[in-house]
PDB file of C-alpha atoms and ligand atoms in Angstrom:
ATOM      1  CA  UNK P   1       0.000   0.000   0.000  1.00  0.00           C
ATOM      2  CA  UNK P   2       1.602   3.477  -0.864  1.00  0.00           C
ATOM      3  CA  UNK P   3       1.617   5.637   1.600  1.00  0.00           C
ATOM      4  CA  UNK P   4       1.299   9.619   1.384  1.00  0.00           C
ATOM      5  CA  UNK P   5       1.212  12.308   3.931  1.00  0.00           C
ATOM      6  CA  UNK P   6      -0.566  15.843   2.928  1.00  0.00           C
ATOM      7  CA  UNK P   7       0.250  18.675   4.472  1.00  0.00           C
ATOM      8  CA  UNK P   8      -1.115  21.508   3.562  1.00  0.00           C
ATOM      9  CA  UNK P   9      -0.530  25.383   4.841  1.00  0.00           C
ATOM     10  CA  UNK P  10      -0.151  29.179   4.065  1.00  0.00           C
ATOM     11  CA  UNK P  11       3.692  28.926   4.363  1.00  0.00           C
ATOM     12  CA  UNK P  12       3.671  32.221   4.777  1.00  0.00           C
ATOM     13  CA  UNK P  13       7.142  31.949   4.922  1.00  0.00           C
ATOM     14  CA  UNK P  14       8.373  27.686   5.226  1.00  0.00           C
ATOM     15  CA  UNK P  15       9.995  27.617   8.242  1.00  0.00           C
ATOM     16  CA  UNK P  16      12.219  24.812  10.748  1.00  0.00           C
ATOM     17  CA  UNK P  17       8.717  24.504  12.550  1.00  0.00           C
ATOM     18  CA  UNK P  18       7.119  22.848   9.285  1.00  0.00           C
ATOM     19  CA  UNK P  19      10.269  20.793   8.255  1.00  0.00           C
ATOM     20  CA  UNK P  20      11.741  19.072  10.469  1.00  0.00           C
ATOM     21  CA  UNK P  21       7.978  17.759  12.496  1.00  0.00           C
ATOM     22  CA  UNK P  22       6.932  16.837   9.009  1.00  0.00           C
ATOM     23  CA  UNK P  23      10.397  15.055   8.282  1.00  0.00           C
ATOM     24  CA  UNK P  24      10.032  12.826  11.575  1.00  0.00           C
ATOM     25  CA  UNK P  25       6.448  11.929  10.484  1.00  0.00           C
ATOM     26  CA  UNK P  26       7.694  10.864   7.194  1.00  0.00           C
ATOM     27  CA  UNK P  27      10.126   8.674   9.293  1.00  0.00           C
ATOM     28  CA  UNK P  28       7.677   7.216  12.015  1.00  0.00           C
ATOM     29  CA  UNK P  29       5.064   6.111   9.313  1.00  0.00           C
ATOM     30  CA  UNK P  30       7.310   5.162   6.990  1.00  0.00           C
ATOM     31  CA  UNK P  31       5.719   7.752   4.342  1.00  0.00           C
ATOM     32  CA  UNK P  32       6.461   7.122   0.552  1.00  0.00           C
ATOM     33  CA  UNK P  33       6.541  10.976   0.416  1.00  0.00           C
ATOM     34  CA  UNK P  34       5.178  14.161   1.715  1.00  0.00           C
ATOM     35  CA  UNK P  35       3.324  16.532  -0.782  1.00  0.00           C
ATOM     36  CA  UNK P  36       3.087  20.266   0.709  1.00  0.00           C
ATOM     37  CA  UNK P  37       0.064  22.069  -0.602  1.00  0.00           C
ATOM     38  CA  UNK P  38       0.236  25.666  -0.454  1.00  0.00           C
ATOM     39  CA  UNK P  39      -2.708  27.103  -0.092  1.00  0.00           C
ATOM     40  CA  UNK P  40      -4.160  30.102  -2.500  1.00  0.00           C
ATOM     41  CA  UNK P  41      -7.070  31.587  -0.310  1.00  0.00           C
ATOM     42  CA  UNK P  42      -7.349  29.742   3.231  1.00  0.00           C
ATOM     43  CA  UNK P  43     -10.765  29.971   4.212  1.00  0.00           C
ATOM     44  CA  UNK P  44     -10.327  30.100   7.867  1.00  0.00           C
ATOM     45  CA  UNK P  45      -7.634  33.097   8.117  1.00  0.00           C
ATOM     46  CA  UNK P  46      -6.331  36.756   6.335  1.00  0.00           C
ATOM     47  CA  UNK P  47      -4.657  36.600   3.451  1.00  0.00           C
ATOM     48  CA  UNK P  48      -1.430  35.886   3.478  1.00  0.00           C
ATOM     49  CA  UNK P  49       1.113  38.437   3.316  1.00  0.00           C
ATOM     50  CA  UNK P  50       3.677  37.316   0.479  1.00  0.00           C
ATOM     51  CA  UNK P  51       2.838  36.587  -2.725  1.00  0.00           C
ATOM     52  CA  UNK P  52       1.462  32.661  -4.489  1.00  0.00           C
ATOM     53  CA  UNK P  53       5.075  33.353  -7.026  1.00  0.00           C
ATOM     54  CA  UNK P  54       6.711  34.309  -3.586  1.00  0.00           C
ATOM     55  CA  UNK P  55       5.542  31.567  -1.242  1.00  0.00           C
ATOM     56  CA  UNK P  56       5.665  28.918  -3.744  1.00  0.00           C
ATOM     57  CA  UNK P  57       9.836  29.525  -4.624  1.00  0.00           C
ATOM     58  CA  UNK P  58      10.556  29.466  -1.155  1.00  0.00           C
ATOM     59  CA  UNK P  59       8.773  26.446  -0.408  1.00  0.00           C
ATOM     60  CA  UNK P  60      10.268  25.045  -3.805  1.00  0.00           C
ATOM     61  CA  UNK P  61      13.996  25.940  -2.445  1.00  0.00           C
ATOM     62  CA  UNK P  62      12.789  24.521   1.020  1.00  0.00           C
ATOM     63  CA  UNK P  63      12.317  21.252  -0.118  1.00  0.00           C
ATOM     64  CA  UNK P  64      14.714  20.963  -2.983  1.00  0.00           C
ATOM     65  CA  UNK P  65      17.614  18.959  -0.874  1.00  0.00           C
ATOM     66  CA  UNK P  66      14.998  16.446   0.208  1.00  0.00           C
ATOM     67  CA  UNK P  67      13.449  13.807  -2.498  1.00  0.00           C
ATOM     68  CA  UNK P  68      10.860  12.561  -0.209  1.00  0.00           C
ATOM     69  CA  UNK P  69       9.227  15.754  -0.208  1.00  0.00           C
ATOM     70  CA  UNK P  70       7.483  17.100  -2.717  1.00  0.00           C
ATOM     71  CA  UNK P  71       5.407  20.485  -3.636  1.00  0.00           C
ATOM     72  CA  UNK P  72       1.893  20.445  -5.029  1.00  0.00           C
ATOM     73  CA  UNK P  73       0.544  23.051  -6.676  1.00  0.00           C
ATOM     74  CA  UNK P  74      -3.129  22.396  -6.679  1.00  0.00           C
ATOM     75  CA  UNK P  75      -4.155  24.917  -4.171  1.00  0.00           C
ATOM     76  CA  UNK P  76      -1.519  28.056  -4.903  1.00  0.00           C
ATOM     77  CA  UNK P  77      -3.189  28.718  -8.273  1.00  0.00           C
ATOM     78  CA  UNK P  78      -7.103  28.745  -7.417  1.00  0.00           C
ATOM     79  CA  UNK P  79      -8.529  32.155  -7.190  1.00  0.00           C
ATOM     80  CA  UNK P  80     -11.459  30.547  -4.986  1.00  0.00           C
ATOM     81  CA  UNK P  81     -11.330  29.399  -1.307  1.00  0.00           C
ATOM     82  CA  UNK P  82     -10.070  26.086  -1.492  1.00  0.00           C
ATOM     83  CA  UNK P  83     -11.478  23.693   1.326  1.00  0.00           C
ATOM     84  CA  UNK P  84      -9.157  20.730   3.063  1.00  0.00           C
ATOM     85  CA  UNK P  85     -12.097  18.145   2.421  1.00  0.00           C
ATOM     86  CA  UNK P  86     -11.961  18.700  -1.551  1.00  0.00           C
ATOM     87  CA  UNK P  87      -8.511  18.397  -1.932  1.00  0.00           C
ATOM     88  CA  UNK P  88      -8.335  15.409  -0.344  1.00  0.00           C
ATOM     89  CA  UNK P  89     -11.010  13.866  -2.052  1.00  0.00           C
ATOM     90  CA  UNK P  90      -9.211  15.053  -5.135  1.00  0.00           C
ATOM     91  CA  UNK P  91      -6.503  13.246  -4.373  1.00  0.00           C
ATOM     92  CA  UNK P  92      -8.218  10.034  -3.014  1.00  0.00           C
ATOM     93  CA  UNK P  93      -9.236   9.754  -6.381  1.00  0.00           C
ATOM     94  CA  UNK P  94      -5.841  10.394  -7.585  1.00  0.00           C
ATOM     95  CA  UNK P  95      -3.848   7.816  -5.776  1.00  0.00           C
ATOM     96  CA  UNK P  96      -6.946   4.805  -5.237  1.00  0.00           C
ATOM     97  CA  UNK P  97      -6.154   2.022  -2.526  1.00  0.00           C
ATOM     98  CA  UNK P  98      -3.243   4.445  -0.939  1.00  0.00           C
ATOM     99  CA  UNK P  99      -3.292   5.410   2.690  1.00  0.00           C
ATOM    100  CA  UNK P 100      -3.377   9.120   3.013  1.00  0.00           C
ATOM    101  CA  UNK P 101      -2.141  11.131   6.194  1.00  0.00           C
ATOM    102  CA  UNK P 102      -3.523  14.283   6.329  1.00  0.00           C
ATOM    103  CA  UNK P 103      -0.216  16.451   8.815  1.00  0.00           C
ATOM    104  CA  UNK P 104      -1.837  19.225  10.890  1.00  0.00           C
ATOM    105  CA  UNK P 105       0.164  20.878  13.905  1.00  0.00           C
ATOM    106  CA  UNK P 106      -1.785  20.486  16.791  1.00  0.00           C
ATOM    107  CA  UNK P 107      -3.120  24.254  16.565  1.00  0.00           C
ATOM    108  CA  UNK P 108      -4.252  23.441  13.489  1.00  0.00           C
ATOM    109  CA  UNK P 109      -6.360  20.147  14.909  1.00  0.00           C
ATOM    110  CA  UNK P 110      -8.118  21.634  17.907  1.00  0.00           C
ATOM    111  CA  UNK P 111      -9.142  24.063  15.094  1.00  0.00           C
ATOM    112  CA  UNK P 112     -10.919  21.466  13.190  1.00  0.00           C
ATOM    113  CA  UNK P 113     -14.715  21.548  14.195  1.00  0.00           C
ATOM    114  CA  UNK P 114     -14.372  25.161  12.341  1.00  0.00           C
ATOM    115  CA  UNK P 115     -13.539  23.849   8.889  1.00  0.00           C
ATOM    116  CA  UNK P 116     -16.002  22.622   6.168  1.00  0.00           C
ATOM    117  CA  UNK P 117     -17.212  18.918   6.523  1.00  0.00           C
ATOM    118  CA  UNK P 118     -14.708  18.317   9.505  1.00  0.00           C
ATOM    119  CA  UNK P 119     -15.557  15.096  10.022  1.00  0.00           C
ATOM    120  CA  UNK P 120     -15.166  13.654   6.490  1.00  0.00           C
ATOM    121  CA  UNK P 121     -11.481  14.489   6.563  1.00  0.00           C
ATOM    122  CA  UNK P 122     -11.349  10.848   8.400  1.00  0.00           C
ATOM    123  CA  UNK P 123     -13.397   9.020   6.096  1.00  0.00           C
ATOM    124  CA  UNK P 124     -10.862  10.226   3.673  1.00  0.00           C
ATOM    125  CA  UNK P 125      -7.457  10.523   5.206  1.00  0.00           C
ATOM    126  CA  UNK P 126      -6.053   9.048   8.559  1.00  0.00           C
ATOM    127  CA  UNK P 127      -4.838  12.346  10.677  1.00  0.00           C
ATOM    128  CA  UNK P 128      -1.521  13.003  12.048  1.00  0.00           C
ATOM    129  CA  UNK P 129      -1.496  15.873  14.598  1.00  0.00           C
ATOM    130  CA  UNK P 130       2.552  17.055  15.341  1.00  0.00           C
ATOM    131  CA  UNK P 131       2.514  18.198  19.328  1.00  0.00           C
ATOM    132  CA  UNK P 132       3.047  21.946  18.614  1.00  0.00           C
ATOM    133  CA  UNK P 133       4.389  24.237  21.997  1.00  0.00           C
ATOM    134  CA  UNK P 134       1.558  25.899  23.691  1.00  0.00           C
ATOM    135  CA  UNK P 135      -1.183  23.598  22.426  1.00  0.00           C
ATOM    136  CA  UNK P 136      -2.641  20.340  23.896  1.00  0.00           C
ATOM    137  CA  UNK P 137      -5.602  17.798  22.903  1.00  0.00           C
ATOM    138  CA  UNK P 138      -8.047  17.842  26.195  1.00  0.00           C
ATOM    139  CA  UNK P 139     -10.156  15.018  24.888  1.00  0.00           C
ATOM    140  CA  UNK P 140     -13.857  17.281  25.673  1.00  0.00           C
ATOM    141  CA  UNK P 141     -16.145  18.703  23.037  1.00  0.00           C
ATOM    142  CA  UNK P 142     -17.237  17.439  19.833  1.00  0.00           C
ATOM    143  CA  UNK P 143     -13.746  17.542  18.908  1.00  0.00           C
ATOM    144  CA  UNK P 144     -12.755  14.800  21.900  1.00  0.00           C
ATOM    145  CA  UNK P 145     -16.446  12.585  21.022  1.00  0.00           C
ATOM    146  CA  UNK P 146     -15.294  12.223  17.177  1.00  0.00           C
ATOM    147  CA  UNK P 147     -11.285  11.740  17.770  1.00  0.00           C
ATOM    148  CA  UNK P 148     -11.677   9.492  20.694  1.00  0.00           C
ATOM    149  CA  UNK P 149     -12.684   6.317  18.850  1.00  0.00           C
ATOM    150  CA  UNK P 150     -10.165   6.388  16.381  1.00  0.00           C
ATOM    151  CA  UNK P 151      -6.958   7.440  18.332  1.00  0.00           C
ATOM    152  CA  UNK P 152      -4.417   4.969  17.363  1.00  0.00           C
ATOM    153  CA  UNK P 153      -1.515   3.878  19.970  1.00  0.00           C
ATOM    154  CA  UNK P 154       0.925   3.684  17.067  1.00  0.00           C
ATOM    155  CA  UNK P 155       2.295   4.341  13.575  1.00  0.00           C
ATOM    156  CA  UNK P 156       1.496   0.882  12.399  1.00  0.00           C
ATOM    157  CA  UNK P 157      -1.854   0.798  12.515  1.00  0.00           C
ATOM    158  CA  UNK P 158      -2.298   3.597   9.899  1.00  0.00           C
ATOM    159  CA  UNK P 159      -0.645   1.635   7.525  1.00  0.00           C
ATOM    160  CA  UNK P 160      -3.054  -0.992   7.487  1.00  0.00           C
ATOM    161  CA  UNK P 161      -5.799   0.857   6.111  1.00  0.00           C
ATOM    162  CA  UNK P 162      -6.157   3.663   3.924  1.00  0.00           C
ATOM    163  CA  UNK P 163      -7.780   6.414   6.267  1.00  0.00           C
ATOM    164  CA  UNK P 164      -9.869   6.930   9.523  1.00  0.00           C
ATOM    165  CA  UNK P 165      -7.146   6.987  12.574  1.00  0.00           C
ATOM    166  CA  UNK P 166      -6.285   9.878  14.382  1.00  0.00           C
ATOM    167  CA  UNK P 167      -2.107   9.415  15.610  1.00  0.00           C
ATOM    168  CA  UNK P 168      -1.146  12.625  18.013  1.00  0.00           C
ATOM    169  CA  UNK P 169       2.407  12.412  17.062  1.00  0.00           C
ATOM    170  CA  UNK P 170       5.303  13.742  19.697  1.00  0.00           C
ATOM    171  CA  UNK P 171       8.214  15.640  17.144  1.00  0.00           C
ATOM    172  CA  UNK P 172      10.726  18.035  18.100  1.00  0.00           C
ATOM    173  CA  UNK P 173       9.399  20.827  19.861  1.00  0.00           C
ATOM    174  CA  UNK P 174      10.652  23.987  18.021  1.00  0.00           C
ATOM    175  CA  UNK P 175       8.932  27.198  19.073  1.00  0.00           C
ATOM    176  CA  UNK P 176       8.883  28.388  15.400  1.00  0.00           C
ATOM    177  CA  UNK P 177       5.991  30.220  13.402  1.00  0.00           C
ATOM    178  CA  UNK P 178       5.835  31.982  10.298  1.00  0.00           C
ATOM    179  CA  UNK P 179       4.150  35.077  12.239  1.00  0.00           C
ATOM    180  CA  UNK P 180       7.481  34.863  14.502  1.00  0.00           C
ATOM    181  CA  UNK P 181       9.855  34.908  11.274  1.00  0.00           C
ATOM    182  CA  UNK P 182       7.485  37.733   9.486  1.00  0.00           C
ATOM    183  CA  UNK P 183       7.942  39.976  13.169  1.00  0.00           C
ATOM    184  CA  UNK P 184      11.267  39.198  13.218  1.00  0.00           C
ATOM    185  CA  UNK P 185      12.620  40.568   9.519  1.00  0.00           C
ATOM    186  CA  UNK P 186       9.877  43.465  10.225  1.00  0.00           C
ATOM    187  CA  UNK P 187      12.001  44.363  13.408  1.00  0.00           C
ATOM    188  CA  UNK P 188      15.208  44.226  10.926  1.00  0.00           C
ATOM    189  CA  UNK P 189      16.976  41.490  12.437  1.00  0.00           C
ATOM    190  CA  UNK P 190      18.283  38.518  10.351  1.00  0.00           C
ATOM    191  CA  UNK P 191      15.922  35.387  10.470  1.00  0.00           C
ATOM    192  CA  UNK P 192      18.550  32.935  10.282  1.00  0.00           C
ATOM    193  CA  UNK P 193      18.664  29.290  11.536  1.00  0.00           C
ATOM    194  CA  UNK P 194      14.363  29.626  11.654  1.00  0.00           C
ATOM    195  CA  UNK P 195      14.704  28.965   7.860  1.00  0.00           C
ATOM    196  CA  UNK P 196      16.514  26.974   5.780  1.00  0.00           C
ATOM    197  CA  UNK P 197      19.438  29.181   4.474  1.00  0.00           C
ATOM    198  CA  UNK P 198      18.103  29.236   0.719  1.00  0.00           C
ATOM    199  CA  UNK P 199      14.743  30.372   1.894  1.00  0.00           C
ATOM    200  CA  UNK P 200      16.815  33.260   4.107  1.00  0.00           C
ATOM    201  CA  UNK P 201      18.314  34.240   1.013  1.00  0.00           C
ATOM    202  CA  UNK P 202      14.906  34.735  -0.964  1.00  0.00           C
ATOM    203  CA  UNK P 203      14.043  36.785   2.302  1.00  0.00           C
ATOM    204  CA  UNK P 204      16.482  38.904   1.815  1.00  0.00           C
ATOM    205  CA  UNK P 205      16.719  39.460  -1.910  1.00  0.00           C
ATOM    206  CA  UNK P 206      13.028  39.879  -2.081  1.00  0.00           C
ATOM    207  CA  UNK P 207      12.849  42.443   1.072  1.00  0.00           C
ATOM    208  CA  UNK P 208       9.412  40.826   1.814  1.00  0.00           C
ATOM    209  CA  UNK P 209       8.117  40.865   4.893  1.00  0.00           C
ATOM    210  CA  UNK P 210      10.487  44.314   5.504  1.00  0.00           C
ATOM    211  CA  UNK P 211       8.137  47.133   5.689  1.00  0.00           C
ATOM    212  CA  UNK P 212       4.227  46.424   6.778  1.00  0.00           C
TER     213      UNK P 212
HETATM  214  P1  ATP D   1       1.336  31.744  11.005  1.00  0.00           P
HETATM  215  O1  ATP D   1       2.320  32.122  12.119  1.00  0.00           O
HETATM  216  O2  ATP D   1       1.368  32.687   9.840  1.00  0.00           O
HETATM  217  O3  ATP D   1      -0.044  31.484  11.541  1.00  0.00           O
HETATM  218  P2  ATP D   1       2.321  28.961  10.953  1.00  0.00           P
HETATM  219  O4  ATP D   1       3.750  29.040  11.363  1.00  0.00           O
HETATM  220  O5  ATP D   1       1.341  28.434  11.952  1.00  0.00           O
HETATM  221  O6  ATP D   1       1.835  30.376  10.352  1.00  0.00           O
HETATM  222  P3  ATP D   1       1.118  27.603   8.665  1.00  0.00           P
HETATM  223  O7  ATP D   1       1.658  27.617   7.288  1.00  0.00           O
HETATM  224  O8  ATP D   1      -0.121  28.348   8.928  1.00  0.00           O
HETATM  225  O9  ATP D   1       2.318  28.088   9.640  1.00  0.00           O
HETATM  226  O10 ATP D   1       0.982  26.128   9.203  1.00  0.00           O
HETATM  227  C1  ATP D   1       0.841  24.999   8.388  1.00  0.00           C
HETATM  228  C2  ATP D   1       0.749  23.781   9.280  1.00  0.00           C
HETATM  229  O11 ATP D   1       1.995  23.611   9.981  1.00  0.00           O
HETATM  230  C3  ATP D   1      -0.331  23.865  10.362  1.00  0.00           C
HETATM  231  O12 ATP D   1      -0.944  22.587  10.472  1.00  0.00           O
HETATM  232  C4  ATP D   1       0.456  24.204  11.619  1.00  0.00           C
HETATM  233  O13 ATP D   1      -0.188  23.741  12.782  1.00  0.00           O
HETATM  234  C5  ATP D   1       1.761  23.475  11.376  1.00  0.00           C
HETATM  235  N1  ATP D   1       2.895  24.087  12.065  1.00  0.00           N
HETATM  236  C6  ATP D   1       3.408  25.317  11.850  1.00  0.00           C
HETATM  237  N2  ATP D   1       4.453  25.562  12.660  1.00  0.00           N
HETATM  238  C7  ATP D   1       4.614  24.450  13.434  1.00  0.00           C
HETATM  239  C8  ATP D   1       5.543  24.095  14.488  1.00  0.00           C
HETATM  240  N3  ATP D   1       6.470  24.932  14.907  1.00  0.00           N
HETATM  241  N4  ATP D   1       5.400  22.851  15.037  1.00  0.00           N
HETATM  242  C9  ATP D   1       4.430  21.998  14.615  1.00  0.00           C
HETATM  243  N5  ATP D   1       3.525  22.280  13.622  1.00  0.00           N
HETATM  244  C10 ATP D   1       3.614  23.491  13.038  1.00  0.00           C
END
């Protein structure tokens, strides 16, 4: 059975915080590969404040060293809100009989009763939720009644079958977000070692995120 994880966000910029959690997944459930899908127009937050061209080449130059990951385009180019559900029934169709791990941080998963059709995300994926610092799963509200039952003790069981567990994942706790790297080159200072170096250099060459 192949076996893809999906992990989609505004990388707004790619930072540490995304890689390396999403590299350890990759390792724990012995992922085929990781496809990152930008998003266009995220339905649940602002805009975000660099460009689809910009976003999209630092993400490319992110992931360039690493063959397991790969960057999907799907979302980046839509001029509509683009909801997780579709996508992932897009590509359930795409890749038939494969088990699909939808990658969240954990942020992102207590978040989840607020995003369309919630609750078919696990008839179509298995969910991974990387431990993120400040946030913890408190197993109360319609988030804790749905989850609950499928919580799986371990990795292997979500390679059995192609979707429907819920693994909260430990990773390496880094303190990293792409609102702390966007405050930090507004502020002037250099935003080095929170991204990979060839992402710093787009930073810098592109002055985004200078002046808001
Ligand atoms: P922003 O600060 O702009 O809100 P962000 O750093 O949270 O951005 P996103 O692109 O919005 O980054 O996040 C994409 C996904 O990556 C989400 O599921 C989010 O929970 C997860 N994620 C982001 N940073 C981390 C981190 N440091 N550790 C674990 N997961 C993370």
């Amino acid at each position: 059975m192949r076996r893809i994880g999906i992990f989609g966000g505004t990388f707004d910029p790619v930072h540490l915080g995304h890689l390396r959690p999403a590299l350890e997944i990759l390792d724990a459930l012995s992922l085929d590969q990781v496809r990152f899908i930008p998003t266009g127009m995220p339905p649940h937050r602002n805009m975000p404040v660099a460009s689809a061209v910009l976003r999209l080449a630092m993400l490319k130059a992110a992931l360039a060293d690493e063959s397991r990951f790969h960057v999907d385009e799907r979302e980046i180019t839509r001029t509509q809100p683009c909801y997780t559900v579709d996508t992932l029934a897009e590509l359930r169709r795409e890749y038939p009989g494969a088990a699909l791990s939808l990658i969240v941080g954990m942020d992102a998963f207590l978040g989840f009763p607020a995003w369309h059709q919630w609750q078919r995300l696990f008839e179509l994926a298995h969910v991974v939720v990387a431990h993120r610092p400040g946030w913890t799963f408190r197993n109360e509200g319609v988030l804790g009644e749905v989850v609950t039952p499928r919580l799986s003790a371990s990795a292997t069981e979500l390679t059995r079958v192609e979707s429907g567990c819920v693994l909260l994942q430990p990773v390496t706790q880094l303190e990293i977000s792409a609102t702390l790297v966007r405050d930090c080159i507004a502020a002037g200072r250099d935003p080095r070692y929170l991204v990979p170096a060839a992402v710093r250099d787009i930073l810098i060459e592109s002055k985004c995120y200078a002046k808001r």
